[in-house]
Tab-separated table of C-alpha atoms and ligand atoms in Angstrom:
chain	number	residue	atom	x	y	z
A	229	MET	CA	-4.840	-18.644	15.143
A	230	LEU	CA	-7.692	-17.738	12.853
A	231	VAL	CA	-7.308	-13.778	12.842
A	232	LEU	CA	-9.701	-11.269	10.638
A	233	VAL	CA	-8.074	-9.724	8.295
A	234	ILE	CA	-10.231	-6.074	7.872
A	235	ASN	CA	-9.729	-3.638	4.897
A	236	SER	CA	-12.396	-0.703	5.289
A	237	GLY	CA	-12.753	1.516	2.820
A	238	SER	CA	-15.603	4.407	3.125
A	239	SER	CA	-17.980	2.586	0.614
A	240	SER	CA	-16.190	-0.938	1.040
A	241	LEU	CA	-14.823	-3.567	3.223
A	242	LYS	CA	-12.790	-5.809	2.193
A	243	TYR	CA	-12.382	-8.919	4.454
A	244	GLN	CA	-9.901	-12.390	4.823
A	245	VAL	CA	-9.760	-14.970	7.741
A	246	ARG	CA	-6.535	-16.245	7.737
A	247	ASN	CA	-4.919	-19.597	9.734
A	248	VAL	CA	-1.606	-17.571	10.738
A	249	GLU	CA	0.399	-20.748	11.441
A	250	LYS	CA	-0.503	-22.181	7.752
A	251	GLY	CA	-0.347	-19.287	5.942
A	252	SER	CA	-3.497	-19.755	4.367
A	253	VAL	CA	-6.801	-18.434	3.531
A	254	LEU	CA	-9.795	-19.855	5.266
A	255	THR	CA	-12.075	-17.369	3.645
A	256	GLU	CA	-12.039	-13.584	1.746
A	257	GLY	CA	-14.901	-11.633	0.357
A	258	LEU	CA	-15.988	-7.666	-0.330
A	259	ILE	CA	-18.084	-5.677	0.387
A	260	GLU	CA	-19.583	-2.615	-1.719
A	261	GLU	CA	-21.603	0.390	-1.905
A	262	ILE	CA	-21.698	0.712	2.224
A	263	GLY	CA	-24.439	3.862	2.496
A	264	MET	CA	-25.097	3.623	-0.739
A	265	GLY	CA	-29.220	3.209	0.178
A	266	ASN	CA	-29.471	0.351	-2.863
A	267	GLY	CA	-30.118	-3.019	-1.834
A	268	GLY	CA	-29.323	-5.200	-5.098
A	269	GLY	CA	-26.725	-7.368	-4.378
A	270	GLY	CA	-24.593	-9.057	-8.410
A	271	ASP	CA	-22.025	-11.693	-8.508
A	272	GLY	CA	-22.049	-13.125	-5.666
A	273	GLU	CA	-20.877	-10.562	-3.797
A	274	ILE	CA	-22.933	-8.658	-1.067
A	275	GLU	CA	-23.810	-5.551	-1.738
A	276	GLY	CA	-26.071	-2.161	-0.443
A	277	PRO	CA	-25.986	-2.732	3.535
A	278	ARG	CA	-26.317	0.729	5.301
A	279	ASP	CA	-23.562	1.200	7.579
A	280	HIS	CA	-20.425	-0.682	8.785
A	281	ALA	CA	-21.953	-2.393	11.010
A	282	GLU	CA	-24.337	-3.813	8.586
A	283	ALA	CA	-21.655	-4.667	6.351
A	284	LEU	CA	-20.116	-6.493	9.260
A	285	GLU	CA	-23.283	-8.460	10.072
A	286	GLN	CA	-22.710	-10.221	6.358
A	287	VAL	CA	-19.380	-10.541	7.075
A	288	ASP	CA	-20.093	-12.591	9.970
A	289	ALA	CA	-22.815	-14.509	8.232
A	290	ALA	CA	-20.395	-15.390	5.022
A	291	ILE	CA	-17.585	-16.128	7.775
A	292	HIS	CA	-19.235	-18.752	10.099
A	293	HIS	CA	-20.985	-19.990	7.367
A	294	VAL	CA	-17.171	-21.481	6.629
A	295	LEU	CA	-15.920	-21.264	10.128
A	296	GLY	CA	-19.275	-23.311	11.924
A	297	ASP	CA	-18.013	-23.604	15.772
A	298	ARG	CA	-14.711	-22.869	15.564
A	299	LYS	CA	-14.139	-19.032	16.805
A	300	LEU	CA	-11.903	-15.851	15.550
A	301	ASP	CA	-9.269	-15.465	17.470
A	302	ALA	CA	-8.045	-11.612	16.595
A	303	VAL	CA	-8.960	-9.056	13.824
A	304	GLY	CA	-6.301	-7.149	11.744
A	305	HIS	CA	-7.211	-3.691	10.605
A	306	ARG	CA	-5.143	-1.974	7.862
A	307	VAL	CA	-4.916	1.347	8.868
A	308	VAL	CA	-4.161	4.151	6.698
A	309	HIS	CA	-2.674	6.790	8.420
A	310	GLY	CA	-0.465	6.605	12.249
A	311	GLY	CA	0.580	10.157	12.017
A	312	GLU	CA	4.085	10.320	13.818
A	313	ARG	CA	2.688	8.155	16.967
A	314	PHE	CA	2.433	5.081	15.102
A	315	ALA	CA	5.526	3.069	14.222
A	316	GLU	CA	4.782	-0.895	14.450
A	317	PRO	CA	1.353	-2.218	14.983
A	318	VAL	CA	-0.831	-2.017	18.451
A	319	LEU	CA	-3.286	-3.653	20.131
A	320	VAL	CA	-6.614	-1.181	19.802
A	321	ASN	CA	-8.320	0.469	23.138
A	322	ASN	CA	-10.417	3.428	23.127
A	323	GLU	CA	-7.447	5.761	23.153
A	324	ILE	CA	-5.890	4.038	20.356
A	325	THR	CA	-9.082	4.725	18.140
A	326	ARG	CA	-9.148	8.002	19.354
A	327	ALA	CA	-5.495	8.754	18.409
A	328	ILE	CA	-6.875	7.188	14.906
A	329	GLU	CA	-9.470	9.251	14.727
A	330	ARG	CA	-7.005	12.516	15.051
A	331	LEU	CA	-5.451	11.192	12.570
A	332	ASN	CA	-8.824	11.989	10.266
A	333	PRO	CA	-7.568	15.370	8.544
A	334	LEU	CA	-4.426	13.214	7.247
A	335	ALA	CA	-6.108	10.795	5.478
A	336	PRO	CA	-10.091	12.322	5.212
A	337	LEU	CA	-11.042	9.638	2.611
A	338	HIS	CA	-9.249	6.381	4.906
A	339	ASN	CA	-8.961	6.792	8.624
A	340	PRO	CA	-12.625	7.375	9.523
A	341	ALA	CA	-13.786	4.137	7.357
A	342	ASN	CA	-10.992	2.778	9.899
A	343	VAL	CA	-12.641	4.252	12.577
A	344	LEU	CA	-16.210	2.940	11.337
A	345	GLY	CA	-14.546	-0.392	11.317
A	346	ILE	CA	-12.651	-0.900	14.743
A	347	ARG	CA	-15.519	0.428	16.337
A	348	ALA	CA	-18.151	-1.705	15.055
A	349	ILE	CA	-15.780	-4.852	15.782
A	350	ALA	CA	-15.487	-3.447	19.210
A	351	ARG	CA	-19.417	-3.405	19.817
A	352	LYS	CA	-20.274	-6.930	18.111
A	353	TRP	CA	-17.300	-9.018	19.272
A	354	PRO	CA	-16.237	-7.248	22.511
A	355	GLU	CA	-13.597	-10.467	23.523
A	356	LEU	CA	-11.988	-9.932	20.403
A	357	PRO	CA	-8.687	-8.569	20.537
A	358	GLN	CA	-8.083	-5.820	17.330
A	359	VAL	CA	-4.646	-4.899	16.017
A	360	ALA	CA	-4.011	-2.023	13.781
A	361	VAL	CA	-1.167	-2.236	11.103
A	362	PHE	CA	-0.499	1.438	9.729
A	363	ASP	CA	0.158	1.926	5.896
A	364	THR	CA	3.027	4.757	7.547
A	365	ALA	CA	4.347	2.577	10.045
A	366	PHE	CA	7.297	1.516	8.286
A	367	HIS	CA	8.936	4.647	7.249
A	368	ARG	CA	9.056	6.384	11.002
A	369	THR	CA	12.180	5.571	10.334
A	370	LEU	CA	12.999	7.810	7.520
A	371	PRO	CA	15.521	10.789	8.398
A	372	GLU	CA	14.519	14.816	8.791
A	373	HIS	CA	16.130	15.635	5.789
A	374	ALA	CA	14.048	13.043	3.561
A	375	TRP	CA	10.907	14.190	5.448
A	376	ARG	CA	10.907	17.472	5.550
A	377	TYR	CA	9.409	19.764	3.028
A	378	ALA	CA	11.672	22.918	2.173
A	379	LEU	CA	8.469	24.875	3.388
A	380	PRO	CA	7.930	26.972	6.477
A	381	ASP	CA	7.887	25.533	9.588
A	382	SER	CA	4.564	26.257	10.517
A	383	LEU	CA	2.897	23.779	8.184
A	384	TYR	CA	4.698	21.304	9.766
A	385	THR	CA	4.330	22.423	13.532
A	386	ASN	CA	0.416	23.273	12.658
A	387	HIS	CA	-0.587	20.946	10.337
A	388	GLY	CA	1.565	17.926	10.409
A	389	ILE	CA	2.824	18.638	6.998
A	390	ARG	CA	5.437	16.674	5.782
A	391	ARG	CA	6.437	13.066	4.216
A	392	TYR	CA	4.670	10.044	5.613
A	393	GLY	CA	4.962	7.720	2.717
A	394	PHE	CA	2.808	4.477	2.042
A	395	HIS	CA	2.289	0.623	1.682
A	396	GLY	CA	4.849	0.431	4.596
A	397	THR	CA	3.574	-3.074	4.999
A	398	SER	CA	4.296	-4.223	1.808
A	399	HIS	CA	7.869	-2.900	1.635
A	400	GLU	CA	8.880	-4.529	4.988
A	401	TYR	CA	6.962	-7.509	3.774
A	402	VAL	CA	8.643	-7.737	0.122
A	403	ALA	CA	11.995	-6.634	1.916
A	404	GLN	CA	12.028	-9.577	4.313
A	405	ARG	CA	11.204	-11.922	1.476
A	406	ALA	CA	13.486	-10.502	-0.791
A	407	ALA	CA	16.509	-10.560	2.604
A	408	ALA	CA	15.663	-14.066	2.972
A	409	LEU	CA	16.143	-15.370	-0.666
A	410	LEU	CA	19.023	-13.733	-0.855
A	411	GLY	CA	20.361	-15.324	2.338
A	412	VAL	CA	20.807	-12.710	4.503
A	413	PRO	CA	19.644	-11.235	7.844
A	414	ASP	CA	16.832	-8.487	7.430
A	415	GLU	CA	18.615	-6.158	9.491
A	416	GLU	CA	21.353	-6.258	6.594
A	417	PHE	CA	19.104	-6.026	3.815
A	418	ASP	CA	20.129	-3.093	1.335
A	419	GLY	CA	17.629	-2.164	-1.422
A	420	VAL	CA	15.767	-0.416	-2.868
A	421	ILE	CA	11.772	-2.322	-3.224
A	422	ALA	CA	8.906	-0.961	-6.501
A	423	HIS	CA	5.833	-1.443	-5.554
A	424	LEU	CA	3.597	-0.987	-8.358
A	425	GLY	CA	0.100	-1.490	-8.477
A	426	ASN	CA	-2.809	1.188	-8.831
A	427	GLY	CA	-1.006	3.408	-7.223
A	428	ALA	CA	3.100	2.868	-7.024
A	429	SER	CA	5.752	3.709	-5.123
A	430	VAL	CA	9.567	3.333	-4.464
A	431	THR	CA	10.818	3.002	-0.791
A	432	ALA	CA	14.731	2.466	-0.442
A	433	ILE	CA	15.697	0.336	2.320
A	434	ARG	CA	19.067	0.612	4.056
A	435	GLY	CA	19.686	-2.014	7.150
A	436	GLY	CA	16.119	-3.613	6.557
A	437	LYS	CA	15.090	0.220	7.323
A	438	SER	CA	13.231	2.225	5.290
A	439	VAL	CA	15.340	5.444	4.828
A	440	ASP	CA	12.953	7.383	1.808
A	441	THR	CA	10.143	6.314	-0.348
A	442	SER	CA	8.444	8.309	-3.201
A	443	MET	CA	4.561	8.906	-2.058
A	444	GLY	CA	4.938	12.162	0.518
A	445	PHE	CA	1.994	13.929	2.454
A	446	THR	CA	-0.340	11.921	0.568
A	447	PRO	CA	-0.265	9.276	-1.497
A	448	LEU	CA	-0.140	11.516	-4.508
A	449	GLU	CA	3.927	12.043	-4.543
A	450	GLY	CA	6.000	10.580	-6.819
A	451	LEU	CA	5.722	7.700	-9.678
A	452	VAL	CA	2.493	8.072	-12.438
A	453	MET	CA	0.202	5.532	-11.801
A	454	GLY	CA	-2.890	4.588	-12.620
A	455	THR	CA	-5.112	7.873	-12.233
A	456	ARG	CA	-2.457	9.139	-10.249
A	457	SER	CA	-0.227	11.940	-11.213
A	458	GLY	CA	2.475	11.609	-8.924
A	459	ASP	CA	5.348	14.970	-8.700
A	460	VAL	CA	4.194	17.576	-10.664
A	461	ASP	CA	5.073	21.282	-10.464
A	462	PRO	CA	2.967	22.177	-7.302
A	463	SER	CA	2.328	26.256	-9.551
A	464	ILE	CA	0.496	24.073	-11.277
A	465	LEU	CA	-2.072	23.966	-9.255
A	466	VAL	CA	-1.970	27.434	-8.194
A	467	PHE	CA	-2.538	28.389	-11.840
A	468	LEU	CA	-5.410	26.541	-12.420
A	469	ALA	CA	-6.840	27.740	-9.508
A	470	ARG	CA	-6.004	31.049	-10.812
A	471	ALA	CA	-8.260	30.326	-13.776
A	472	GLY	CA	-11.323	29.116	-11.804
A	473	TRP	CA	-10.654	25.435	-10.982
A	474	SER	CA	-12.336	24.910	-7.888
A	475	THR	CA	-10.448	22.234	-4.993
A	476	GLU	CA	-12.430	19.368	-5.695
A	477	ASP	CA	-12.025	19.870	-9.578
A	478	ILE	CA	-7.648	20.282	-9.040
A	479	ASP	CA	-8.287	17.346	-6.401
A	480	SER	CA	-10.529	14.897	-9.287
A	481	MET	CA	-7.692	15.592	-11.656
A	482	LEU	CA	-4.991	14.953	-9.895
A	483	ASN	CA	-6.224	11.832	-8.498
A	484	ARG	CA	-8.800	10.619	-10.952
A	485	GLU	CA	-7.944	11.988	-14.166
A	486	SER	CA	-4.484	11.825	-14.688
A	487	GLY	CA	-1.309	9.055	-14.834
A	488	LEU	CA	-1.772	5.922	-17.159
A	489	ARG	CA	-5.501	7.946	-17.685
A	490	ALA	CA	-4.436	10.910	-18.812
A	491	LEU	CA	-1.419	9.603	-20.727
A	492	ALA	CA	-2.978	6.542	-22.681
A	493	GLY	CA	-6.575	6.760	-22.272
A	494	ASN	CA	-6.579	3.606	-19.750
A	495	ASN	CA	-5.412	3.298	-16.679
A	496	ASP	CA	-4.989	-0.516	-16.433
A	497	MET	CA	-1.076	-1.300	-17.482
A	498	ARG	CA	-2.346	-4.544	-19.243
A	499	SER	CA	-4.398	-2.461	-21.623
A	500	VAL	CA	-1.705	0.268	-21.899
A	501	VAL	CA	0.844	-2.686	-22.813
A	502	GLU	CA	-1.014	-4.080	-25.263
A	503	ALA	CA	-1.968	-1.044	-27.254
A	504	ALA	CA	1.485	-0.394	-27.114
A	505	GLU	CA	2.888	-3.570	-28.169
A	506	SER	CA	0.108	-2.918	-31.345
A	507	GLY	CA	1.541	0.617	-32.241
A	508	ASP	CA	-0.256	3.326	-29.666
A	509	ALA	CA	1.866	6.231	-30.146
A	510	LYS	CA	0.244	7.222	-26.695
A	511	ALA	CA	-0.066	4.022	-25.251
A	512	ALA	CA	4.329	3.710	-25.848
A	513	MET	CA	4.883	7.584	-24.423
A	514	ALA	CA	2.712	7.039	-21.275
A	515	LEU	CA	5.165	3.728	-20.586
A	516	ALA	CA	7.711	5.885	-21.470
A	517	VAL	CA	7.123	8.384	-19.054
A	518	ALA	CA	5.778	5.687	-16.250
A	519	SER	CA	9.357	3.989	-16.733
A	520	TYR	CA	11.509	7.055	-16.897
A	521	ARG	CA	10.377	8.456	-13.330
A	522	LEU	CA	10.725	5.123	-12.381
A	523	ALA	CA	13.876	4.665	-12.822
A	524	LYS	CA	15.286	8.565	-12.016
A	525	TYR	CA	13.988	7.385	-8.024
A	526	ILE	CA	15.554	3.635	-8.666
A	527	GLY	CA	18.700	5.986	-9.560
A	528	GLY	CA	18.246	8.239	-6.872
A	529	TYR	CA	17.390	5.599	-4.196
A	530	HIS	CA	20.806	3.903	-5.325
A	531	VAL	CA	21.947	6.771	-3.531
A	532	ALA	CA	20.009	7.136	-0.266
A	533	VAL	CA	20.504	3.560	0.567
A	534	GLY	CA	24.296	4.015	-0.194
A	535	GLY	CA	24.377	1.545	-2.783
A	536	ALA	CA	21.975	-0.718	-3.254
A	537	LYS	CA	22.458	-4.119	-2.960
A	538	ALA	CA	19.155	-5.648	-4.587
A	539	LEU	CA	16.152	-3.817	-6.854
A	540	VAL	CA	12.974	-5.617	-6.130
A	541	PHE	CA	9.597	-5.167	-8.366
A	542	THR	CA	5.869	-6.043	-6.406
A	543	ALA	CA	2.528	-5.640	-7.069
A	544	GLY	CA	0.355	-6.474	-9.442
A	545	ILE	CA	2.619	-4.442	-12.442
A	546	GLY	CA	6.334	-5.164	-10.509
A	547	GLU	CA	4.696	-8.929	-10.899
A	548	ASN	CA	3.270	-10.066	-13.798
A	549	SER	CA	4.276	-7.097	-16.700
A	550	HIS	CA	7.596	-8.083	-17.909
A	551	GLN	CA	7.389	-5.971	-19.903
A	552	PHE	CA	7.047	-2.538	-18.003
A	553	ARG	CA	10.046	-4.581	-15.937
A	554	ALA	CA	11.809	-4.868	-18.964
A	555	LEU	CA	11.588	-0.701	-19.916
A	556	VAL	CA	12.793	0.185	-16.462
A	557	GLY	CA	15.798	-1.900	-16.604
A	558	GLU	CA	16.511	-0.729	-20.360
A	559	ARG	CA	17.364	2.685	-18.284
A	560	LEU	CA	19.164	0.979	-15.195
A	561	GLY	CA	22.548	0.104	-17.296
A	562	ALA	CA	24.017	2.997	-15.986
A	563	LEU	CA	23.652	1.233	-12.204
A	564	GLY	CA	25.475	-2.189	-13.924
A	565	ILE	CA	21.539	-3.496	-13.865
A	566	GLU	CA	21.010	-6.306	-16.623
A	567	LEU	CA	18.074	-7.788	-16.647
A	568	ASP	CA	18.125	-12.285	-18.106
A	569	ALA	CA	15.217	-11.498	-20.947
A	570	GLY	CA	14.120	-15.318	-20.115
A	571	LEU	CA	14.113	-15.252	-16.412
A	572	ASN	CA	12.055	-11.295	-17.147
A	573	ARG	CA	9.720	-13.518	-18.502
A	574	GLU	CA	8.715	-16.683	-16.764
A	575	ARG	CA	5.767	-16.660	-14.597
A	576	SER	CA	5.627	-18.000	-11.572
A	577	LYS	CA	4.462	-17.096	-7.990
A	578	GLU	CA	7.440	-17.806	-6.393
A	579	PRO	CA	9.812	-15.096	-5.298
A	580	ARG	CA	12.672	-15.031	-8.149
A	581	VAL	CA	15.399	-13.371	-9.381
A	582	ILE	CA	15.209	-12.257	-13.153
A	583	SER	CA	18.832	-10.515	-13.984
A	584	THR	CA	21.830	-11.850	-15.236
A	585	GLY	CA	25.017	-13.420	-14.101
A	586	GLY	CA	26.403	-10.093	-14.809
A	587	SER	CA	24.071	-7.783	-13.513
A	588	ASP	CA	26.048	-5.623	-10.717
A	589	ILE	CA	23.074	-6.218	-8.465
A	590	PRO	CA	20.490	-8.527	-8.410
A	591	VAL	CA	16.702	-7.525	-9.916
A	592	LEU	CA	14.063	-9.938	-8.060
A	593	VAL	CA	10.236	-10.422	-8.452
A	594	VAL	CA	9.018	-11.024	-4.908
A	595	PRO	CA	4.951	-11.168	-4.856
A	596	THR	CA	3.568	-9.760	-1.742
A	597	ASP	CA	0.758	-10.028	0.656
A	598	GLU	CA	-0.582	-7.458	2.469
A	599	GLU	CA	-2.948	-9.269	3.923
A	600	ARG	CA	-0.760	-12.576	5.239
A	601	ALA	CA	1.196	-9.449	6.817
A	602	ILE	CA	-1.149	-8.043	8.583
A	603	ALA	CA	-2.355	-11.243	9.873
A	604	GLU	CA	0.964	-12.306	10.878
A	605	ALA	CA	1.526	-8.684	12.573
A	606	THR	CA	-2.148	-9.310	14.146
A	607	ALA	CA	-0.950	-12.782	15.979
A	608	ALA	CA	2.651	-11.464	17.169
A	609	VAL	CA	0.756	-8.562	19.253
A	610	VAL	CA	-1.480	-10.348	20.155
A	611	GLU	CA	0.430	-12.935	21.642
A	612	ARG	CA	2.450	-10.213	23.209
A	613	SER	CA	-0.039	-8.021	24.774
A	614	TRP	CA	-3.217	-9.404	24.802
A	615	VAL	CA	-4.634	-10.453	28.142
A	616	ALA	CA	-8.207	-11.224	28.198
A	617	PRO	CA	-10.698	-8.998	29.917
B	94	ADP	P1	-4.129	-2.515	-6.513
B	94	ADP	O1	-3.181	-1.027	-6.067
B	94	ADP	O2	-5.126	-1.924	-6.292
B	94	ADP	O3	-3.104	-3.241	-5.071
B	94	ADP	P2	-2.611	-4.246	-7.867
B	94	ADP	O4	-1.170	-4.467	-7.137
B	94	ADP	O5	-3.494	-5.565	-8.243
B	94	ADP	O6	-3.269	-2.916	-7.990
B	94	ADP	O7	-1.850	-4.091	-9.495
B	94	ADP	C1	-3.211	-3.560	-10.871
B	94	ADP	C2	-2.564	-3.593	-11.975
B	94	ADP	O8	-1.597	-4.230	-11.808
B	94	ADP	C3	-3.136	-3.090	-13.021
B	94	ADP	O9	-2.358	-2.112	-13.657
B	94	ADP	C4	-3.307	-4.140	-14.054
B	94	ADP	O10	-2.981	-4.103	-15.048
B	94	ADP	C5	-1.623	-4.791	-13.419
B	94	ADP	N1	-1.799	-6.567	-13.783
B	94	ADP	C6	-2.143	-7.228	-12.895
B	94	ADP	N2	-1.849	-7.865	-13.920
B	94	ADP	C7	-0.989	-7.919	-15.057
B	94	ADP	C8	-0.381	-8.631	-16.161
B	94	ADP	N3	-0.481	-10.240	-16.350
B	94	ADP	N4	0.552	-7.808	-16.336
B	94	ADP	C9	0.430	-6.776	-16.894
B	94	ADP	N5	0.115	-5.396	-15.693
B	94	ADP	C10	-1.039	-6.526	-14.680
């Protein structure tokens, strides 16, 4: 089955064409500056379409070049917010598209773009089945004591203010690969997954299901990230508002000017690690703040799981930064966790164990692949429920 995986942002569209059975990528690309009104392109990236429909024409041309006579079988969309309704991937129809659209207030930067992508494809390829795969879906199993904020109930009932969690497609995929590596069935996997990319979240998994996760109402809660603060005292925002900051200023400060960028002057983990290694005290403190926050979450989630049996690192930092993994590992001695310095430093694209034989629980590095997970989920939904018109 050939699946086109689409990740639409407000001004960008990432795509990949995958052969699901072979697990291979036939072609991929990124279209940027959608609706920004500048035609130029550069660096092999196609740029400057007027809207998502025009961007799709460019995708069509690019994939036609590679596929020739072969036809796509389905389209899988990464949809950021599935609210309380969507607990698994679904076949898209008009009613589903409207339901995703109704969630726009919960993800104002993301869901509108997902809807534009879905509608543009429905117009261009009405015969192609489309599947929506939600970032929040895997966390629909959170128990109420984990998803509820201690806030007046009207905030939940009137505005949907609760914890949703994100990165679910990655957490689920990585949990299943970790379970396979450890030789336990998916539904018996008890562990903590740390997805550490530009955005970062930790998930507690019990019996293969998400029971807690560090991102909440939005992807801002939780860990120290590239440019996001993660947890802060909410009164800081009230203090700033009283001091005359606008909501836009506060939003931008928390989401774009905080995290590693605020602490170290750089949001890229590689640069922060290099700076720390060459004696930059601010960079070293940034790593200390970020690794301490993560270690506290791992300790807490050991409790949420009821005794985690594995700790797993994934995504850009989790897969590649042995320095950051080592800093986190050093703080986890109380859980009986011990990294093997040699295994931790090894470079590999394969799932692997990086803890010592004496560590109470194994520590793993498992590469994530959200596009692959979306393509596989799409194929499964189509095989189960698609009836050609
Ligand atoms: P996104 O959330 O955008 O998908 P990624 O998962 O690609 O992010 O992770 C990006 C982060 O991974 C950046 O902070 C980057 O510095 C870090 N990273 C990537 N490769 C390495 C590496 N070799 N060593 C350390 N950090 C790395």
